[in-house]
PDB file of C-alpha atoms in Angstrom:
ATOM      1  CA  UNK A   1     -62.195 124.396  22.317  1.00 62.00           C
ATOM      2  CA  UNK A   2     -61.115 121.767  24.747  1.00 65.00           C
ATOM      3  CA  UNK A   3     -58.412 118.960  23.115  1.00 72.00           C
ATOM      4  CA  UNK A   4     -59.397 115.570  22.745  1.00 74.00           C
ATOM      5  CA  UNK A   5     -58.484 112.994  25.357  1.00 78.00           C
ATOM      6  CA  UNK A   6     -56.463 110.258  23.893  1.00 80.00           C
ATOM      7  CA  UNK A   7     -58.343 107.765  24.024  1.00 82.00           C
ATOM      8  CA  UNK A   8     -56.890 103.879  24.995  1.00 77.00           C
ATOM      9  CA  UNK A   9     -57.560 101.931  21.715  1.00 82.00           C
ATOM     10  CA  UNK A  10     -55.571 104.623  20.483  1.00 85.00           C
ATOM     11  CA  UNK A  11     -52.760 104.936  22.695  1.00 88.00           C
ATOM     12  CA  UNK A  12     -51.535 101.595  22.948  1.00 89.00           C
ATOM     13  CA  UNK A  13     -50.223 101.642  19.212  1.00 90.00           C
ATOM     14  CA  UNK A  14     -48.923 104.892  20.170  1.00 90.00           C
ATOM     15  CA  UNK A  15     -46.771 103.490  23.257  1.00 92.00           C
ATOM     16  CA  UNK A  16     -45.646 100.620  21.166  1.00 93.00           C
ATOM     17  CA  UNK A  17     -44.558 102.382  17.433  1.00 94.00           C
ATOM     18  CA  UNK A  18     -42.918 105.211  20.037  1.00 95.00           C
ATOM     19  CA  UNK A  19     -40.964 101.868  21.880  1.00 95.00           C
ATOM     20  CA  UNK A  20     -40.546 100.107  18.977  1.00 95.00           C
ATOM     21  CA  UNK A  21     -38.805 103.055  17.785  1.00 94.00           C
ATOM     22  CA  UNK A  22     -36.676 103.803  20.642  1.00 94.00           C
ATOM     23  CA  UNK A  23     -35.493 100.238  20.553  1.00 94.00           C
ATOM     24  CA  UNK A  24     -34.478 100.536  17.085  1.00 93.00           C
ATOM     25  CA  UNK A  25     -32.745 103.612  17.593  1.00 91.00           C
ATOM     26  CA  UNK A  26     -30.683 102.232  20.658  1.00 92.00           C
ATOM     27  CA  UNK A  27     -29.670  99.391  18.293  1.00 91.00           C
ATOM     28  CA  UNK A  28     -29.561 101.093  15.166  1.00 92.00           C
ATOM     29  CA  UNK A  29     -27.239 104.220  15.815  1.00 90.00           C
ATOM     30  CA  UNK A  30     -24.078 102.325  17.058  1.00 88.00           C
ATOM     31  CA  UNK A  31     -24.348 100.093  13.937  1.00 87.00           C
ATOM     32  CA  UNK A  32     -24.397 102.788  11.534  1.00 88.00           C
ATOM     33  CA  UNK A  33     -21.713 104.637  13.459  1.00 86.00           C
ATOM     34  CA  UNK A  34     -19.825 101.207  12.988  1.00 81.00           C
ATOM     35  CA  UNK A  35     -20.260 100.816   9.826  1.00 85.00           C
ATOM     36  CA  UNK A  36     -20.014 104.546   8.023  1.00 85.00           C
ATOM     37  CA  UNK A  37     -17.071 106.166  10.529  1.00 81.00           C
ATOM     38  CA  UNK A  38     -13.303 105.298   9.931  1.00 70.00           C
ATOM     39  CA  UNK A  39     -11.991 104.626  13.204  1.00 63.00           C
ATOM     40  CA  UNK A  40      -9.749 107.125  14.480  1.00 61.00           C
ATOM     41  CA  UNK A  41      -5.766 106.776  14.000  1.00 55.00           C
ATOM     42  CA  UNK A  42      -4.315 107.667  17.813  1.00 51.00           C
ATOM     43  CA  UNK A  43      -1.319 106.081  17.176  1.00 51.00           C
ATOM     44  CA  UNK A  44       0.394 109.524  15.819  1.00 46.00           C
ATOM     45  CA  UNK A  45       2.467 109.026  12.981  1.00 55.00           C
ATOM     46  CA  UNK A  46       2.770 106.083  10.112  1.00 79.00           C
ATOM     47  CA  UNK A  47       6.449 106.158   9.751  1.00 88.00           C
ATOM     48  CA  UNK A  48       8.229 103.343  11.705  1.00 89.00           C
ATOM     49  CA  UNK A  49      12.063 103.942  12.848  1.00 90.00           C
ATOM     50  CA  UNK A  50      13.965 100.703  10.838  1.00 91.00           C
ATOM     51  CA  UNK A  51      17.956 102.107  11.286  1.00 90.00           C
ATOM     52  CA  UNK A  52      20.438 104.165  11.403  1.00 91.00           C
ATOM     53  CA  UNK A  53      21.547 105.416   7.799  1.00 90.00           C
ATOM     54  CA  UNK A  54      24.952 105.693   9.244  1.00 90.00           C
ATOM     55  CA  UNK A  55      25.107 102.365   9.959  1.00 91.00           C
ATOM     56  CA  UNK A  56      23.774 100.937   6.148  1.00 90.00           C
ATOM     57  CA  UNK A  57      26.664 100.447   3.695  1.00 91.00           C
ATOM     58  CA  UNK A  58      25.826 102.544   0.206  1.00 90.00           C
ATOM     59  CA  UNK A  59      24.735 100.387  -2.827  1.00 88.00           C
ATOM     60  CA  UNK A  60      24.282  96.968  -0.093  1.00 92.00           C
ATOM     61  CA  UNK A  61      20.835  95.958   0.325  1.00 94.00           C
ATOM     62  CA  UNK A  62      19.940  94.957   3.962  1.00 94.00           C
ATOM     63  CA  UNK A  63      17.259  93.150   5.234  1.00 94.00           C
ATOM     64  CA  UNK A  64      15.876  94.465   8.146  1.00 93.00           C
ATOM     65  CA  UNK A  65      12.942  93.310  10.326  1.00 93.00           C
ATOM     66  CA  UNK A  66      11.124  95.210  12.257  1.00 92.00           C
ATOM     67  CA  UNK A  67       7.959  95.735  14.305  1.00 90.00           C
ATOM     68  CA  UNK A  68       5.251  98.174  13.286  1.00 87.00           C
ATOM     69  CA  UNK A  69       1.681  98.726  14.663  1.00 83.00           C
ATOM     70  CA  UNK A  70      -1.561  97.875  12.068  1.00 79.00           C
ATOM     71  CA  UNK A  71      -4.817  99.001  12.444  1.00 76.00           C
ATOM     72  CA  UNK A  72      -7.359  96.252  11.485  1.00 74.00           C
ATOM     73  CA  UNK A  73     -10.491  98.379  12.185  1.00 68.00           C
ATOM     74  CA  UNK A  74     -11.206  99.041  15.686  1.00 70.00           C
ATOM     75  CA  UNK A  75      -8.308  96.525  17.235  1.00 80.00           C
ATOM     76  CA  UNK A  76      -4.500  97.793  16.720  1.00 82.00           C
ATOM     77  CA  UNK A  77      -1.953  94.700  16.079  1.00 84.00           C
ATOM     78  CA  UNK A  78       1.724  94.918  16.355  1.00 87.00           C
ATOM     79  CA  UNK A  79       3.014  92.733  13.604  1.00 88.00           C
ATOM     80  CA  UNK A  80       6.716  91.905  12.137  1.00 91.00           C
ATOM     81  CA  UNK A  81       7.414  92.546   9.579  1.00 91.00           C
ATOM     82  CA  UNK A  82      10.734  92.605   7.186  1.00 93.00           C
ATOM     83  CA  UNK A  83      11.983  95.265   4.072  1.00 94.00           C
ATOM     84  CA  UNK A  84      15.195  95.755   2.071  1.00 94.00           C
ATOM     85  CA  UNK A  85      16.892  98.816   2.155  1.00 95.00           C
ATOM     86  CA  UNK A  86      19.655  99.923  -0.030  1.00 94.00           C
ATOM     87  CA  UNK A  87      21.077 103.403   0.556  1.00 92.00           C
ATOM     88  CA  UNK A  88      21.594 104.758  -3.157  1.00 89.00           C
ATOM     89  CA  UNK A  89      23.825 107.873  -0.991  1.00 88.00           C
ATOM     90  CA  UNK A  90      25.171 109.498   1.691  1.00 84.00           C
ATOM     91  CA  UNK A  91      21.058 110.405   2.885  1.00 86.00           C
ATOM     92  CA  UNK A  92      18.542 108.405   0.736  1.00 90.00           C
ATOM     93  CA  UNK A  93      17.493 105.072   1.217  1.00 93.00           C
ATOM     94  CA  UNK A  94      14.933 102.830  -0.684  1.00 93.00           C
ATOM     95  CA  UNK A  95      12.539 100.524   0.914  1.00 94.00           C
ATOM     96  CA  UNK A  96      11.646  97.474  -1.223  1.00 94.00           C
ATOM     97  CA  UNK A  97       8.362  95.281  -0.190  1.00 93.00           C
ATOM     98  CA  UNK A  98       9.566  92.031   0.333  1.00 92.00           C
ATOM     99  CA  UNK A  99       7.313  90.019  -2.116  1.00 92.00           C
ATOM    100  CA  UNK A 100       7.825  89.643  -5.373  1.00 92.00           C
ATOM    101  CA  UNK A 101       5.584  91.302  -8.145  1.00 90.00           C
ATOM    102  CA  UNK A 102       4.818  87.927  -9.848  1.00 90.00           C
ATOM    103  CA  UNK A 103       3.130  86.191  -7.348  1.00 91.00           C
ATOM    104  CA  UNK A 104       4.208  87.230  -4.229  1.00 89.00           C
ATOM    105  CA  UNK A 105       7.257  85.342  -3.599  1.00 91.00           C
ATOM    106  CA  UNK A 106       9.610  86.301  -0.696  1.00 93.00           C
ATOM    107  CA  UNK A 107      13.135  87.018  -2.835  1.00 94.00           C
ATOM    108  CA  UNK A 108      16.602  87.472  -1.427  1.00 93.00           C
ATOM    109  CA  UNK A 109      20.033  89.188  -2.382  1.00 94.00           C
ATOM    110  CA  UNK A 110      22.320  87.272  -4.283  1.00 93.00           C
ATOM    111  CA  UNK A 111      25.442  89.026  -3.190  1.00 90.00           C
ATOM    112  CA  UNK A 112      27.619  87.420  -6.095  1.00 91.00           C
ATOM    113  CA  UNK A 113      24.893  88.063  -9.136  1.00 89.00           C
ATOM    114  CA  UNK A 114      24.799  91.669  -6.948  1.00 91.00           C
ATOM    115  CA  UNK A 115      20.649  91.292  -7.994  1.00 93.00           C
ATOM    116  CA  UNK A 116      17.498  89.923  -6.120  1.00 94.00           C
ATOM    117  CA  UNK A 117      16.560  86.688  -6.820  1.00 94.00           C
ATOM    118  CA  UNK A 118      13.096  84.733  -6.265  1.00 92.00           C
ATOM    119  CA  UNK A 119      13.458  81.314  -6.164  1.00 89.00           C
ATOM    120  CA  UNK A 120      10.343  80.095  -6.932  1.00 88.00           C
ATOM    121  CA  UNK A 121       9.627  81.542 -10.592  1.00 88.00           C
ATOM    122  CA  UNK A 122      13.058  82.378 -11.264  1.00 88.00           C
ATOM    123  CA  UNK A 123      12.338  86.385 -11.220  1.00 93.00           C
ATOM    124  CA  UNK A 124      15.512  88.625 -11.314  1.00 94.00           C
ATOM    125  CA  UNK A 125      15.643  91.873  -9.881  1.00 95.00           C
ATOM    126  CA  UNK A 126      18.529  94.964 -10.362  1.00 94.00           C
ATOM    127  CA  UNK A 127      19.605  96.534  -6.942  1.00 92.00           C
ATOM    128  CA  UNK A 128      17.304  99.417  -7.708  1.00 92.00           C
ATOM    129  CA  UNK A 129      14.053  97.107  -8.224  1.00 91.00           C
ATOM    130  CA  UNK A 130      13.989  96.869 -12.136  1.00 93.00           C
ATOM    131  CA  UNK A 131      13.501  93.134 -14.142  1.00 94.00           C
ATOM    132  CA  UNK A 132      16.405  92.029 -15.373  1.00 93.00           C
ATOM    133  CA  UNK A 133      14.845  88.058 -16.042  1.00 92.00           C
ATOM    134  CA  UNK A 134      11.380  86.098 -14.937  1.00 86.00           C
ATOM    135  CA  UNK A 135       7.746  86.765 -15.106  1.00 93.00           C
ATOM    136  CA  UNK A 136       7.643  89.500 -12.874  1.00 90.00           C
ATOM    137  CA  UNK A 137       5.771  92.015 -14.782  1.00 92.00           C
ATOM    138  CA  UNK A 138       6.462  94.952 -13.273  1.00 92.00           C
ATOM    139  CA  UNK A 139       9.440  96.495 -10.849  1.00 93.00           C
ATOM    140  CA  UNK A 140       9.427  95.569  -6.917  1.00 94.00           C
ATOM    141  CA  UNK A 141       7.130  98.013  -4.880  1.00 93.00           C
ATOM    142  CA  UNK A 142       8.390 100.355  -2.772  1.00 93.00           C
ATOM    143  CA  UNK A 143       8.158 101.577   1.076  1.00 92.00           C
ATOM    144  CA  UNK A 144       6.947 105.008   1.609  1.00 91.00           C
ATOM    145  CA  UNK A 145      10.794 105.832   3.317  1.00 92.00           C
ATOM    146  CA  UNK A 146      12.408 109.409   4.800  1.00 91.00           C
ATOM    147  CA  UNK A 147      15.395 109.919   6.951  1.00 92.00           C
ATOM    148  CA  UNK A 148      15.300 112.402  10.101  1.00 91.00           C
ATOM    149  CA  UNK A 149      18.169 113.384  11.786  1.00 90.00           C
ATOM    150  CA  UNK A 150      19.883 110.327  10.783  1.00 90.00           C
ATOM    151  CA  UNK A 151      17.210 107.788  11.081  1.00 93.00           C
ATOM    152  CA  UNK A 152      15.463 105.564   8.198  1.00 93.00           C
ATOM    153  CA  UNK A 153      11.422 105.614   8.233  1.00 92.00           C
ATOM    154  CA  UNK A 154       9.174 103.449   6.374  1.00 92.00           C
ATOM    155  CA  UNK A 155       5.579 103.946   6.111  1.00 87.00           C
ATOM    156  CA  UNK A 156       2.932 101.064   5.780  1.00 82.00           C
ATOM    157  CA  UNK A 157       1.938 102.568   2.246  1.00 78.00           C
ATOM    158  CA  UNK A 158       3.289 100.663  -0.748  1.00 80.00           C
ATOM    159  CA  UNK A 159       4.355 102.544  -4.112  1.00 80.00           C
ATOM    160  CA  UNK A 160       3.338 100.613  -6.675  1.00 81.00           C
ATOM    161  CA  UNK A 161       5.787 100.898 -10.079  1.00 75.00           C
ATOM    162  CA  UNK A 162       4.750 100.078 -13.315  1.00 71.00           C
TER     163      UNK A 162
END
């Protein structure tokens, strides 16, 4: 039994599915990697040094801005950003988002009402996040936060109360 010779009406539509193929392939597997693979994190950790806690005075909220690195797929962007801190004792602090949970309002400290204030919908906020007045419906989100040897960290990760 001797195999049979290709013949070439038959191997031309060989060559080109077997190209055509390739080609796709070539295109095809760095879309899909694209596309289905998170992108690696090398930036090490998530937490961002903001302050000192020994520098924060207990039951004042601070705002502090600071820089922190996002990931917005494959590029990394260093953006500013800003948080309020209060320290509620000697070594815990809370992180507040800066927006308000109405509509996203930047709000401030009113140092005399001693409560955040938004100024566009008239939202009022207790030094540990809760409504006291407005259409806020729920509490002001929260930083991820930890101290470390002294340090404040916030996180990008937002804690959503209800």
């Amino acid at each position: 039994m001797t195999p049979n010779p290709i013949s070439r009406r038959s191997f031309y539509p060989l060559l080109i599915t077997v190209l055509g193929g390739a080609v796709v392939a070539v295109a095809g597997i760095p879309a899909a990697i694209y596309l289905l693979m998170k992108p690696r994190n090398s930036g090490g950790t998530d937490l961002v040094e903001i302050a000192d806690i020994n520098q924060l005075q207990q039951g004042k909220p601070e705002e502090i801005v600071y820089f922190r690195t996002r990931i917005d797929a494959w590029r990394r962007v260093k953006e500013k950003t800003t948080t309020w801190v209060v320290k509620t004792d000697a070594s815990n602090v809370v992180a507040f988002v800066p927006q308000c949970t109405h509509l996203g309002c930047i709000y401030h400290w009113e140092a005399a009402g001693k409560n955040f204030i938004c100024p566009c919908h008239a939202s009022v906020f207790a030094i540990d996040g809760t409504v006291m007045e407005g259409p806020a419906p729920r509490p002001l989100d929260r930083y991820v936060t930890k101290v470390e040897r002294g340090k404040v960290l916030v996180g990008p990760e937002m804690i959503r109360r209800t």
